[in-house]
Short mmCIF file of N, CA, C and O in Angstrom, two decimals:
data_model
loop_
_atom_site.label_atom_id
_atom_site.label_comp_id
_atom_site.label_asym_id
_atom_site.label_seq_id
_atom_site.Cartn_x
_atom_site.Cartn_y
_atom_site.Cartn_z
N MET O 794 -11.53 -27.89 -10.12
CA MET O 794 -12.91 -27.86 -10.55
C MET O 794 -12.89 -26.79 -11.62
O MET O 794 -12.16 -25.75 -11.77
N ILE O 795 -13.48 -27.35 -12.39
CA ILE O 795 -14.14 -26.15 -13.42
C ILE O 795 -15.08 -25.25 -13.08
O ILE O 795 -16.24 -25.69 -12.49
N ARG O 796 -14.70 -23.88 -13.18
CA ARG O 796 -15.76 -23.04 -12.74
C ARG O 796 -16.50 -22.41 -13.93
O ARG O 796 -16.07 -22.26 -15.27
N PRO O 797 -17.26 -21.71 -13.42
CA PRO O 797 -17.97 -20.90 -14.95
C PRO O 797 -17.74 -19.92 -14.80
O PRO O 797 -17.13 -18.73 -13.96
N ILE O 798 -17.62 -19.01 -16.59
CA ILE O 798 -16.96 -17.75 -16.86
C ILE O 798 -17.77 -16.32 -16.00
O ILE O 798 -19.08 -16.51 -16.91
N LEU O 799 -17.47 -15.62 -15.28
CA LEU O 799 -17.88 -14.58 -15.22
C LEU O 799 -18.51 -13.43 -16.44
O LEU O 799 -17.67 -13.24 -17.15
N HIS O 800 -19.63 -13.02 -16.41
CA HIS O 800 -19.24 -11.76 -17.88
C HIS O 800 -19.99 -10.80 -17.45
O HIS O 800 -20.12 -9.71 -18.03
N ASP O 801 -19.56 -10.58 -15.75
CA ASP O 801 -20.33 -8.95 -15.22
C ASP O 801 -19.28 -7.90 -15.25
O ASP O 801 -18.24 -8.26 -14.45
N PRO O 802 -19.37 -7.16 -16.22
CA PRO O 802 -18.43 -5.98 -16.48
C PRO O 802 -18.00 -5.22 -15.57
O PRO O 802 -16.80 -4.72 -15.02
N ILE O 803 -19.43 -5.05 -14.24
CA ILE O 803 -18.98 -4.19 -12.76
C ILE O 803 -17.69 -5.17 -12.34
O ILE O 803 -16.54 -4.78 -11.54
N PHE O 804 -17.91 -6.47 -11.86
CA PHE O 804 -17.18 -6.98 -11.35
C PHE O 804 -15.99 -7.29 -11.82
O PHE O 804 -14.77 -6.92 -11.10
N LEU O 805 -15.85 -7.54 -13.47
CA LEU O 805 -14.27 -7.51 -13.51
C LEU O 805 -13.81 -5.88 -14.04
O LEU O 805 -12.78 -6.39 -14.12
N SER O 806 -14.36 -4.77 -13.60
CA SER O 806 -14.17 -3.73 -13.52
C SER O 806 -12.94 -3.68 -12.18
O SER O 806 -12.20 -2.73 -11.80
N ARG O 807 -13.09 -4.55 -11.24
CA ARG O 807 -12.66 -3.77 -10.19
C ARG O 807 -11.20 -4.70 -9.82
O ARG O 807 -11.11 -5.56 -10.32
N PRO O 808 -9.79 -3.89 -9.39
CA PRO O 808 -8.86 -4.10 -9.12
C PRO O 808 -8.90 -5.62 -8.56
O PRO O 808 -9.36 -5.86 -7.78
N SER O 809 -7.72 -6.25 -8.90
CA SER O 809 -7.62 -7.83 -8.10
C SER O 809 -6.59 -7.58 -7.00
O SER O 809 -5.50 -6.52 -6.89
N ARG O 810 -6.65 -7.98 -5.80
CA ARG O 810 -5.79 -8.01 -4.35
C ARG O 810 -4.73 -9.37 -4.97
O ARG O 810 -4.69 -10.32 -5.57
N PRO O 811 -3.50 -9.14 -4.51
CA PRO O 811 -2.25 -9.80 -4.42
C PRO O 811 -2.98 -11.09 -3.96
O PRO O 811 -3.27 -11.44 -2.72
N ALA O 812 -2.66 -12.02 -4.47
CA ALA O 812 -2.57 -13.36 -4.07
C ALA O 812 -1.93 -14.25 -2.93
O ALA O 812 -0.42 -13.71 -3.05
N THR O 813 -2.28 -14.92 -2.05
CA THR O 813 -1.68 -15.57 -0.84
C THR O 813 -1.16 -17.40 -1.15
O THR O 813 -2.26 -17.44 -2.04
N LYS O 814 -1.14 -18.09 -0.39
CA LYS O 814 -0.81 -19.40 -0.36
C LYS O 814 -2.64 -19.63 -0.56
O LYS O 814 -2.65 -20.47 -0.74
N ASP O 815 -2.75 -18.61 0.93
CA ASP O 815 -4.32 -18.97 0.68
C ASP O 815 -5.47 -19.45 -0.59
O ASP O 815 -6.53 -20.00 -0.27
N ASP O 816 -4.67 -18.96 -1.43
CA ASP O 816 -5.62 -18.56 -2.33
C ASP O 816 -4.89 -19.85 -3.75
O ASP O 816 -5.52 -19.48 -4.65
N LEU O 817 -4.15 -20.94 -3.46
CA LEU O 817 -3.57 -21.73 -4.36
C LEU O 817 -4.68 -22.95 -5.10
O LEU O 817 -4.59 -22.79 -6.30
N ALA O 818 -5.96 -22.70 -3.92
CA ALA O 818 -7.10 -23.61 -4.61
C ALA O 818 -7.68 -23.15 -5.63
O ALA O 818 -8.31 -23.31 -6.75
N VAL O 819 -7.71 -21.48 -5.97
CA VAL O 819 -8.36 -20.79 -6.52
C VAL O 819 -7.48 -21.17 -8.07
O VAL O 819 -7.84 -21.16 -9.51
N ALA O 820 -5.80 -20.80 -7.94
CA ALA O 820 -4.84 -21.45 -9.46
C ALA O 820 -5.33 -22.69 -9.87
O ALA O 820 -5.51 -22.79 -11.11
N ARG O 821 -6.12 -23.68 -9.11
CA ARG O 821 -6.28 -25.16 -9.58
C ARG O 821 -7.39 -24.85 -10.55
O ARG O 821 -7.44 -25.65 -11.63
N ASP O 822 -8.14 -24.03 -10.07
CA ASP O 822 -9.82 -24.38 -10.56
C ASP O 822 -9.14 -23.51 -11.70
O ASP O 822 -10.16 -23.63 -12.81
N LEU O 823 -8.45 -22.47 -11.61
CA LEU O 823 -8.58 -21.43 -13.04
C LEU O 823 -7.71 -22.21 -14.17
O LEU O 823 -7.98 -22.19 -14.73
N ALA O 824 -6.67 -22.91 -13.44
CA ALA O 824 -5.95 -24.23 -14.68
C ALA O 824 -6.81 -25.07 -15.35
O ALA O 824 -7.03 -25.33 -16.29
N ASP O 825 -7.72 -25.64 -14.27
CA ASP O 825 -8.81 -26.86 -14.64
C ASP O 825 -9.73 -26.07 -15.81
O ASP O 825 -10.33 -26.59 -16.59
N THR O 826 -10.22 -25.10 -15.29
CA THR O 826 -11.36 -24.13 -16.14
C THR O 826 -10.75 -23.43 -18.04
O THR O 826 -11.33 -24.03 -18.67
N LEU O 827 -9.13 -23.54 -17.76
CA LEU O 827 -8.64 -23.03 -18.82
C LEU O 827 -8.83 -24.08 -19.59
O LEU O 827 -9.08 -23.96 -20.87
N SER O 828 -8.04 -25.20 -19.11
CA SER O 828 -7.92 -26.54 -20.26
C SER O 828 -9.46 -26.95 -20.67
O SER O 828 -9.52 -27.64 -21.73
N ALA O 829 -10.62 -26.82 -19.85
CA ALA O 829 -11.81 -27.05 -19.99
C ALA O 829 -12.38 -26.04 -21.55
O ALA O 829 -13.28 -26.75 -22.49
N HIS O 830 -11.64 -24.87 -21.64
CA HIS O 830 -11.99 -23.73 -22.77
C HIS O 830 -10.55 -23.67 -23.76
O HIS O 830 -11.01 -22.79 -24.42
N ALA O 831 -9.43 -24.92 -23.56
CA ALA O 831 -8.57 -24.82 -24.35
C ALA O 831 -8.58 -24.66 -25.76
O ALA O 831 -8.15 -24.46 -26.76
N ASP O 832 -9.58 -25.45 -26.40
CA ASP O 832 -10.04 -25.04 -28.04
C ASP O 832 -10.51 -23.45 -28.39
O ASP O 832 -10.69 -23.84 -29.64
N HIS O 833 -10.96 -22.73 -27.53
CA HIS O 833 -11.00 -21.43 -27.79
C HIS O 833 -10.72 -20.13 -27.09
O HIS O 833 -10.88 -19.26 -27.11
N CYS O 834 -9.59 -20.63 -26.40
CA CYS O 834 -9.15 -19.64 -25.28
C CYS O 834 -7.46 -20.05 -24.85
O CYS O 834 -7.16 -21.03 -24.72
N VAL O 835 -6.78 -18.75 -24.66
CA VAL O 835 -5.52 -18.73 -24.52
C VAL O 835 -5.11 -18.95 -22.91
O VAL O 835 -3.98 -18.85 -22.54
N GLY O 836 -5.92 -17.85 -22.30
CA GLY O 836 -5.75 -17.34 -20.78
C GLY O 836 -6.76 -16.96 -20.36
O GLY O 836 -7.98 -16.75 -20.82
N LEU O 837 -6.93 -16.88 -18.85
CA LEU O 837 -7.69 -16.53 -18.09
C LEU O 837 -7.27 -15.68 -16.95
O LEU O 837 -6.12 -16.49 -16.45
N ALA O 838 -7.78 -14.77 -16.56
CA ALA O 838 -7.30 -14.17 -14.66
C ALA O 838 -8.61 -14.73 -14.03
O ALA O 838 -9.31 -15.44 -14.33
N ALA O 839 -8.11 -14.77 -12.75
CA ALA O 839 -9.02 -15.53 -11.84
C ALA O 839 -10.25 -14.64 -11.90
O ALA O 839 -11.24 -15.08 -11.37
N ASN O 840 -10.16 -13.18 -11.85
CA ASN O 840 -11.47 -12.57 -11.73
C ASN O 840 -12.77 -13.02 -12.80
O ASN O 840 -13.72 -12.76 -12.69
N MET O 841 -11.96 -13.82 -14.11
CA MET O 841 -13.05 -14.71 -15.03
C MET O 841 -13.51 -15.20 -14.38
O MET O 841 -15.06 -16.01 -14.99
N ILE O 842 -13.14 -16.10 -12.88
CA ILE O 842 -13.90 -17.09 -12.52
C ILE O 842 -14.63 -16.82 -11.27
O ILE O 842 -15.07 -17.78 -10.29
N GLY O 843 -14.58 -15.52 -10.75
CA GLY O 843 -15.31 -14.96 -9.67
C GLY O 843 -14.25 -14.36 -8.53
O GLY O 843 -14.80 -14.61 -7.42
N GLU O 844 -12.97 -14.61 -8.83
CA GLU O 844 -11.83 -14.45 -7.64
C GLU O 844 -11.46 -13.04 -7.83
O GLU O 844 -10.51 -12.94 -9.24
N SER O 845 -11.14 -11.83 -6.99
CA SER O 845 -10.34 -10.94 -7.44
C SER O 845 -9.02 -11.01 -6.64
O SER O 845 -8.49 -10.26 -5.94
N VAL O 846 -8.68 -11.79 -7.50
CA VAL O 846 -7.07 -12.15 -6.73
C VAL O 846 -6.02 -12.21 -8.19
O VAL O 846 -6.10 -12.26 -9.09
N CYS O 847 -4.73 -11.86 -7.73
CA CYS O 847 -3.63 -12.00 -9.09
C CYS O 847 -3.31 -13.11 -9.38
O CYS O 847 -1.95 -13.39 -9.05
N ILE O 848 -4.00 -13.66 -9.80
CA ILE O 848 -3.77 -15.09 -10.61
C ILE O 848 -4.09 -15.38 -11.89
O ILE O 848 -5.35 -15.04 -12.30
N LEU O 849 -3.13 -16.15 -12.82
CA LEU O 849 -3.64 -15.96 -14.37
C LEU O 849 -2.87 -17.25 -14.58
O LEU O 849 -2.46 -18.08 -14.22
N ALA O 850 -3.94 -17.95 -15.82
CA ALA O 850 -3.63 -19.23 -16.44
C ALA O 850 -3.22 -19.01 -17.71
O ALA O 850 -4.10 -17.99 -18.41
N VAL O 851 -2.24 -19.39 -18.51
CA VAL O 851 -2.13 -19.09 -19.82
C VAL O 851 -1.89 -20.52 -20.57
O VAL O 851 -0.94 -21.56 -20.09
N LEU O 852 -2.19 -20.67 -21.81
CA LEU O 852 -2.00 -22.01 -22.47
C LEU O 852 -0.50 -21.82 -22.80
O LEU O 852 -0.24 -20.81 -23.61
N ASP O 853 0.77 -22.51 -22.99
CA ASP O 853 2.09 -22.42 -23.89
C ASP O 853 2.50 -23.58 -24.03
O ASP O 853 3.10 -24.61 -23.50
N GLY O 854 2.00 -23.53 -25.10
CA GLY O 854 2.43 -24.67 -25.80
C GLY O 854 1.18 -25.82 -25.69
O GLY O 854 -0.17 -24.99 -25.61
N SER O 855 1.25 -26.84 -25.26
CA SER O 855 0.28 -27.65 -24.79
C SER O 855 -0.07 -27.81 -23.44
O SER O 855 -1.01 -28.39 -22.48
N ARG O 856 0.45 -27.21 -22.27
CA ARG O 856 0.78 -26.44 -20.90
C ARG O 856 0.01 -25.78 -20.38
O ARG O 856 0.09 -24.40 -20.97
N VAL O 857 -0.82 -25.57 -19.60
CA VAL O 857 -1.18 -24.70 -18.72
C VAL O 857 -0.50 -24.21 -17.59
O VAL O 857 0.29 -25.30 -16.55
N ARG O 858 -0.04 -23.07 -17.94
CA ARG O 858 0.95 -22.44 -16.91
C ARG O 858 0.28 -21.25 -16.09
O ARG O 858 -0.54 -20.74 -16.40
N VAL O 859 0.45 -21.71 -14.86
CA VAL O 859 -0.50 -20.78 -13.52
C VAL O 859 0.82 -19.46 -13.05
O VAL O 859 2.16 -20.04 -13.02
N LEU O 860 0.30 -18.56 -13.44
CA LEU O 860 1.63 -17.47 -12.79
C LEU O 860 0.46 -16.68 -11.26
O LEU O 860 -0.28 -15.98 -11.66
N VAL O 861 0.80 -16.86 -10.11
CA VAL O 861 0.79 -16.76 -8.97
C VAL O 861 1.27 -14.85 -8.76
O VAL O 861 2.12 -15.11 -9.20
N ASN O 862 0.68 -13.87 -8.67
CA ASN O 862 1.32 -12.41 -8.75
C ASN O 862 1.98 -11.99 -9.50
O ASN O 862 3.38 -11.48 -9.26
N PRO O 863 2.14 -12.31 -10.79
CA PRO O 863 2.95 -12.05 -11.92
C PRO O 863 3.68 -10.23 -12.27
O PRO O 863 2.55 -9.55 -12.10
N GLU O 864 4.61 -9.93 -12.54
CA GLU O 864 5.23 -8.93 -12.64
C GLU O 864 6.34 -8.82 -14.06
O GLU O 864 7.13 -9.41 -13.98
N ILE O 865 5.66 -7.86 -14.69
CA ILE O 865 6.84 -7.73 -16.01
C ILE O 865 7.74 -7.05 -15.60
O ILE O 865 7.37 -5.55 -15.40
N THR O 866 9.21 -7.57 -15.01
CA THR O 866 10.25 -6.80 -14.95
C THR O 866 10.87 -6.57 -16.11
O THR O 866 11.74 -5.50 -16.36
N LYS O 867 11.12 -6.61 -17.67
CA LYS O 867 11.62 -6.25 -18.52
C LYS O 867 10.66 -6.59 -20.00
O LYS O 867 9.56 -7.84 -19.68
N HIS O 868 10.74 -5.51 -20.41
CA HIS O 868 10.18 -6.07 -21.89
C HIS O 868 10.65 -5.26 -23.60
O HIS O 868 11.47 -4.66 -23.10
N SER O 869 10.01 -5.83 -24.58
CA SER O 869 10.92 -5.50 -25.73
C SER O 869 10.56 -3.81 -25.99
O SER O 869 9.61 -3.51 -25.36
N ALA O 870 11.73 -3.53 -26.96
CA ALA O 870 10.97 -2.24 -27.26
C ALA O 870 10.12 -2.16 -28.21
O ALA O 870 9.37 -1.12 -28.30
N ARG O 871 9.99 -3.28 -28.87
CA ARG O 871 9.18 -3.33 -29.91
C ARG O 871 7.50 -3.56 -29.65
O ARG O 871 7.68 -4.70 -28.85
N THR O 872 6.39 -3.07 -29.90
CA THR O 872 5.33 -3.05 -29.76
C THR O 872 4.34 -3.39 -31.18
O THR O 872 4.93 -3.44 -31.77
N TYR O 873 3.48 -3.80 -30.80
CA TYR O 873 2.63 -3.90 -32.15
C TYR O 873 1.11 -4.32 -31.29
O TYR O 873 0.73 -4.39 -30.58
N GLN O 874 -0.02 -3.59 -32.16
CA GLN O 874 -1.46 -3.50 -32.52
C GLN O 874 -1.91 -4.59 -32.84
O GLN O 874 -1.53 -5.32 -33.87
N THR O 875 -2.77 -5.12 -32.42
CA THR O 875 -4.18 -6.49 -32.29
C THR O 875 -5.36 -5.95 -31.68
O THR O 875 -5.23 -5.18 -31.67
N GLU O 876 -5.51 -7.11 -32.54
CA GLU O 876 -7.36 -7.09 -31.87
C GLU O 876 -7.46 -8.49 -30.59
O GLU O 876 -7.08 -9.31 -31.21
N GLU O 877 -7.84 -7.73 -29.73
CA GLU O 877 -8.36 -9.39 -28.58
C GLU O 877 -9.78 -9.17 -28.69
O GLU O 877 -10.40 -8.26 -27.85
N GLY O 878 -10.07 -10.23 -28.13
CA GLY O 878 -10.99 -11.26 -27.62
C GLY O 878 -10.80 -11.43 -26.50
O GLY O 878 -9.88 -11.73 -25.92
N CYS O 879 -11.83 -12.08 -25.80
CA CYS O 879 -12.12 -12.22 -24.20
C CYS O 879 -12.92 -13.00 -23.98
O CYS O 879 -14.40 -12.53 -24.50
N LEU O 880 -13.07 -14.31 -23.42
CA LEU O 880 -13.90 -14.98 -23.05
C LEU O 880 -14.88 -14.95 -21.91
O LEU O 880 -16.18 -14.78 -22.49
N SER O 881 -14.89 -13.34 -21.12
CA SER O 881 -15.69 -12.61 -20.60
C SER O 881 -16.49 -11.50 -21.29
O SER O 881 -17.62 -11.30 -20.75
N LEU O 882 -15.99 -11.22 -22.12
CA LEU O 882 -16.60 -10.00 -22.71
C LEU O 882 -17.28 -10.38 -24.61
O LEU O 882 -16.46 -11.29 -25.22
N PRO O 883 -18.09 -9.91 -25.62
CA PRO O 883 -18.12 -10.13 -26.64
C PRO O 883 -17.41 -9.16 -27.36
O PRO O 883 -16.80 -8.03 -27.07
N ASP O 884 -16.90 -9.18 -28.48
CA ASP O 884 -16.44 -9.00 -29.30
C ASP O 884 -15.09 -8.58 -29.25
O ASP O 884 -14.48 -9.81 -28.40
N THR O 885 -14.51 -8.16 -30.47
CA THR O 885 -13.02 -7.85 -30.09
C THR O 885 -12.65 -6.43 -29.80
O THR O 885 -13.68 -5.45 -30.11
N ARG O 886 -11.23 -5.88 -29.11
CA ARG O 886 -10.91 -4.67 -29.03
C ARG O 886 -9.62 -4.18 -29.48
O ARG O 886 -8.79 -5.33 -29.26
N PRO O 887 -9.48 -3.13 -29.80
CA PRO O 887 -7.88 -2.84 -30.65
C PRO O 887 -7.24 -2.76 -29.22
O PRO O 887 -7.34 -2.14 -28.57
N THR O 888 -5.90 -3.13 -28.81
CA THR O 888 -4.62 -2.74 -28.17
C THR O 888 -3.41 -3.09 -28.63
O THR O 888 -3.08 -3.29 -29.62
N GLU O 889 -2.42 -2.43 -27.67
CA GLU O 889 -0.83 -2.29 -28.40
C GLU O 889 -0.22 -3.09 -26.99
O GLU O 889 -0.62 -3.43 -25.96
N ARG O 890 0.72 -3.89 -27.62
CA ARG O 890 0.76 -5.36 -26.91
C ARG O 890 2.62 -5.18 -27.03
O ARG O 890 2.94 -4.83 -28.37
N TYR O 891 3.63 -5.42 -26.05
CA TYR O 891 4.95 -5.91 -26.17
C TYR O 891 5.17 -7.07 -27.12
O TYR O 891 4.47 -8.12 -26.99
N GLU O 892 6.47 -7.04 -27.79
CA GLU O 892 6.51 -8.21 -28.72
C GLU O 892 6.97 -9.67 -27.80
O GLU O 892 6.88 -10.84 -27.74
N SER O 893 7.77 -8.85 -26.78
CA SER O 893 8.40 -10.14 -25.41
C SER O 893 8.76 -9.71 -24.53
O SER O 893 8.36 -8.41 -24.12
N ILE O 894 8.06 -10.50 -23.26
CA ILE O 894 8.42 -9.78 -21.91
C ILE O 894 8.94 -11.15 -21.07
O ILE O 894 9.31 -12.12 -21.56
N GLU O 895 9.49 -10.53 -19.90
CA GLU O 895 10.45 -11.07 -18.83
C GLU O 895 9.35 -11.15 -17.59
O GLU O 895 9.08 -9.85 -17.19
N VAL O 896 9.01 -11.60 -17.03
CA VAL O 896 7.86 -11.88 -15.95
C VAL O 896 8.53 -12.30 -14.52
O VAL O 896 8.96 -13.92 -14.68
N ARG O 897 8.11 -11.90 -13.45
CA ARG O 897 8.66 -12.79 -11.96
C ARG O 897 7.30 -12.92 -11.82
O ARG O 897 6.37 -12.25 -11.75
N TYR O 898 6.81 -14.33 -10.77
CA TYR O 898 6.18 -14.78 -10.63
C TYR O 898 6.19 -15.90 -9.90
O TYR O 898 7.39 -16.41 -9.32
N ARG O 899 5.16 -16.27 -9.09
CA ARG O 899 5.23 -17.62 -8.56
C ARG O 899 4.22 -18.56 -8.77
O ARG O 899 3.37 -18.20 -9.65
N ASP O 900 4.60 -19.82 -8.99
CA ASP O 900 3.81 -21.22 -9.74
C ASP O 900 3.05 -21.49 -8.82
O ASP O 900 2.48 -21.17 -7.50
N GLU O 901 2.31 -22.40 -9.00
CA GLU O 901 1.02 -23.04 -8.60
C GLU O 901 1.30 -23.49 -7.35
O GLU O 901 0.54 -24.23 -5.97
N ALA O 902 2.74 -23.76 -6.82
CA ALA O 902 2.99 -24.31 -5.50
C ALA O 902 3.46 -22.87 -4.46
O ALA O 902 3.90 -23.36 -3.78
N PHE O 903 3.36 -21.95 -5.51
CA PHE O 903 3.98 -20.71 -4.26
C PHE O 903 5.60 -20.25 -4.53
O PHE O 903 6.40 -19.70 -3.34
N ARG O 904 6.51 -21.34 -5.14
CA ARG O 904 7.49 -21.00 -5.73
C ARG O 904 7.90 -19.68 -6.51
O ARG O 904 6.93 -19.81 -7.61
N LYS O 905 9.10 -19.16 -6.22
CA LYS O 905 9.27 -18.14 -6.81
C LYS O 905 10.28 -18.64 -8.37
O LYS O 905 10.75 -19.70 -8.49
N GLN O 906 9.08 -17.98 -9.64
CA GLN O 906 10.25 -18.33 -10.58
C GLN O 906 10.31 -17.28 -11.60
O GLN O 906 9.88 -16.24 -11.11
N ARG O 907 10.65 -17.07 -12.95
CA ARG O 907 10.97 -16.00 -13.88
C ARG O 907 10.91 -16.89 -15.08
O ARG O 907 10.79 -18.14 -15.49
N GLY O 908 10.31 -16.18 -16.14
CA GLY O 908 9.81 -16.71 -17.49
C GLY O 908 10.09 -15.64 -18.23
O GLY O 908 9.84 -14.69 -18.15
N LYS O 909 10.66 -16.20 -19.71
CA LYS O 909 10.74 -15.47 -20.91
C LYS O 909 9.19 -15.52 -21.89
O LYS O 909 9.23 -16.74 -22.05
N PHE O 910 9.07 -14.82 -22.39
CA PHE O 910 7.76 -15.09 -22.86
C PHE O 910 7.61 -14.19 -24.32
O PHE O 910 7.76 -13.18 -24.07
N SER O 911 7.37 -14.83 -25.22
CA SER O 911 6.88 -14.10 -26.69
C SER O 911 5.85 -14.74 -27.46
O SER O 911 5.19 -15.20 -27.09
N GLY O 912 5.41 -13.82 -28.32
CA GLY O 912 4.43 -14.32 -29.21
C GLY O 912 2.85 -14.12 -28.33
O GLY O 912 2.39 -13.56 -27.60
N LEU O 913 2.28 -15.52 -28.94
CA LEU O 913 0.80 -15.30 -28.29
C LEU O 913 0.56 -15.48 -26.97
O LEU O 913 -0.39 -15.21 -25.97
N VAL O 914 1.78 -16.18 -26.53
CA VAL O 914 1.79 -16.53 -25.01
C VAL O 914 2.35 -14.85 -24.02
O VAL O 914 1.55 -14.73 -23.29
N ALA O 915 2.85 -14.18 -24.67
CA ALA O 915 3.03 -13.18 -24.47
C ALA O 915 2.00 -12.06 -24.27
O ALA O 915 1.85 -11.08 -23.26
N GLU O 916 1.39 -12.07 -25.05
CA GLU O 916 0.18 -11.48 -25.60
C GLU O 916 -1.07 -11.72 -24.68
O GLU O 916 -1.69 -11.11 -24.08
N ALA O 917 -1.27 -13.16 -24.38
CA ALA O 917 -2.39 -13.65 -23.52
C ALA O 917 -2.00 -13.24 -21.80
O ALA O 917 -2.66 -12.70 -20.99
N ILE O 918 -0.59 -13.45 -21.57
CA ILE O 918 0.09 -12.87 -20.12
C ILE O 918 -0.43 -11.21 -20.07
O ILE O 918 -1.20 -10.96 -19.00
N GLN O 919 -0.05 -10.80 -20.94
CA GLN O 919 -0.08 -9.20 -20.89
C GLN O 919 -1.98 -8.83 -20.60
O GLN O 919 -2.15 -7.88 -19.72
N HIS O 920 -2.64 -9.44 -21.64
CA HIS O 920 -3.96 -9.31 -21.59
C HIS O 920 -4.78 -9.70 -19.89
O HIS O 920 -5.52 -8.67 -19.36
N GLU O 921 -4.43 -10.71 -19.58
CA GLU O 921 -4.92 -11.21 -18.34
C GLU O 921 -4.39 -9.97 -17.09
O GLU O 921 -4.90 -10.08 -16.37
N MET O 922 -3.46 -10.02 -17.28
CA MET O 922 -2.86 -8.99 -16.39
C MET O 922 -3.58 -7.45 -16.32
O MET O 922 -3.79 -6.82 -15.55
N ASP O 923 -3.98 -7.10 -17.41
CA ASP O 923 -5.03 -5.85 -17.49
C ASP O 923 -6.35 -6.35 -16.72
O ASP O 923 -6.71 -5.18 -16.01
N HIS O 924 -6.89 -7.42 -16.30
CA HIS O 924 -7.99 -8.05 -15.86
C HIS O 924 -7.49 -7.20 -14.41
O HIS O 924 -8.62 -7.25 -13.78
N PHE O 925 -5.89 -7.59 -13.91
CA PHE O 925 -5.67 -7.38 -12.57
C PHE O 925 -5.78 -5.91 -12.04
O PHE O 925 -6.16 -5.81 -11.04
N GLU O 926 -5.94 -5.32 -13.02
CA GLU O 926 -6.08 -3.55 -12.85
C GLU O 926 -7.85 -3.44 -13.01
O GLU O 926 -8.00 -1.86 -12.91
N GLY O 927 -8.65 -4.16 -13.62
CA GLY O 927 -9.73 -3.69 -13.83
C GLY O 927 -10.04 -3.61 -15.45
O GLY O 927 -11.11 -2.88 -15.56
N LYS O 928 -9.20 -3.15 -16.02
CA LYS O 928 -9.15 -2.84 -17.45
C LYS O 928 -9.79 -4.13 -18.23
O LYS O 928 -9.41 -5.14 -18.38
N LEU O 929 -11.16 -3.60 -18.94
CA LEU O 929 -11.83 -4.72 -19.97
C LEU O 929 -10.89 -4.52 -21.55
O LEU O 929 -11.57 -3.33 -22.21
N ILE O 930 -10.43 -5.95 -21.77
CA ILE O 930 -9.97 -5.55 -23.03
C ILE O 930 -10.85 -6.75 -23.93
O ILE O 930 -10.27 -7.66 -23.29
#
């Protein structure tokens, strides 16, 4: 189900809790919502649709990839400065990101996964994971 995007900075500033199997409907809604915004958005965190759980969705090529409870296990030594926008917030903000990351996560069926990401996908994952901590980028 496509859900509305939340714009409340107080709610978005709250840390998210780890997701459980009971939260997998949120993962499906997040994927549907990202697909509906794919022409102008590359990633969403669950709190952006009103759910304070550690689930994100990111466009990886033409595929929507869902990461439940993602954890960065390794990252490149190199970083870069960038300006990021957010569907929940106006304007862009400067930030620093790793060029590439390795992530341990569960997929939309709650199966354990690992992935290596670089470029815009890695940047989007890092941005959405900041939402889990209540950081507004």
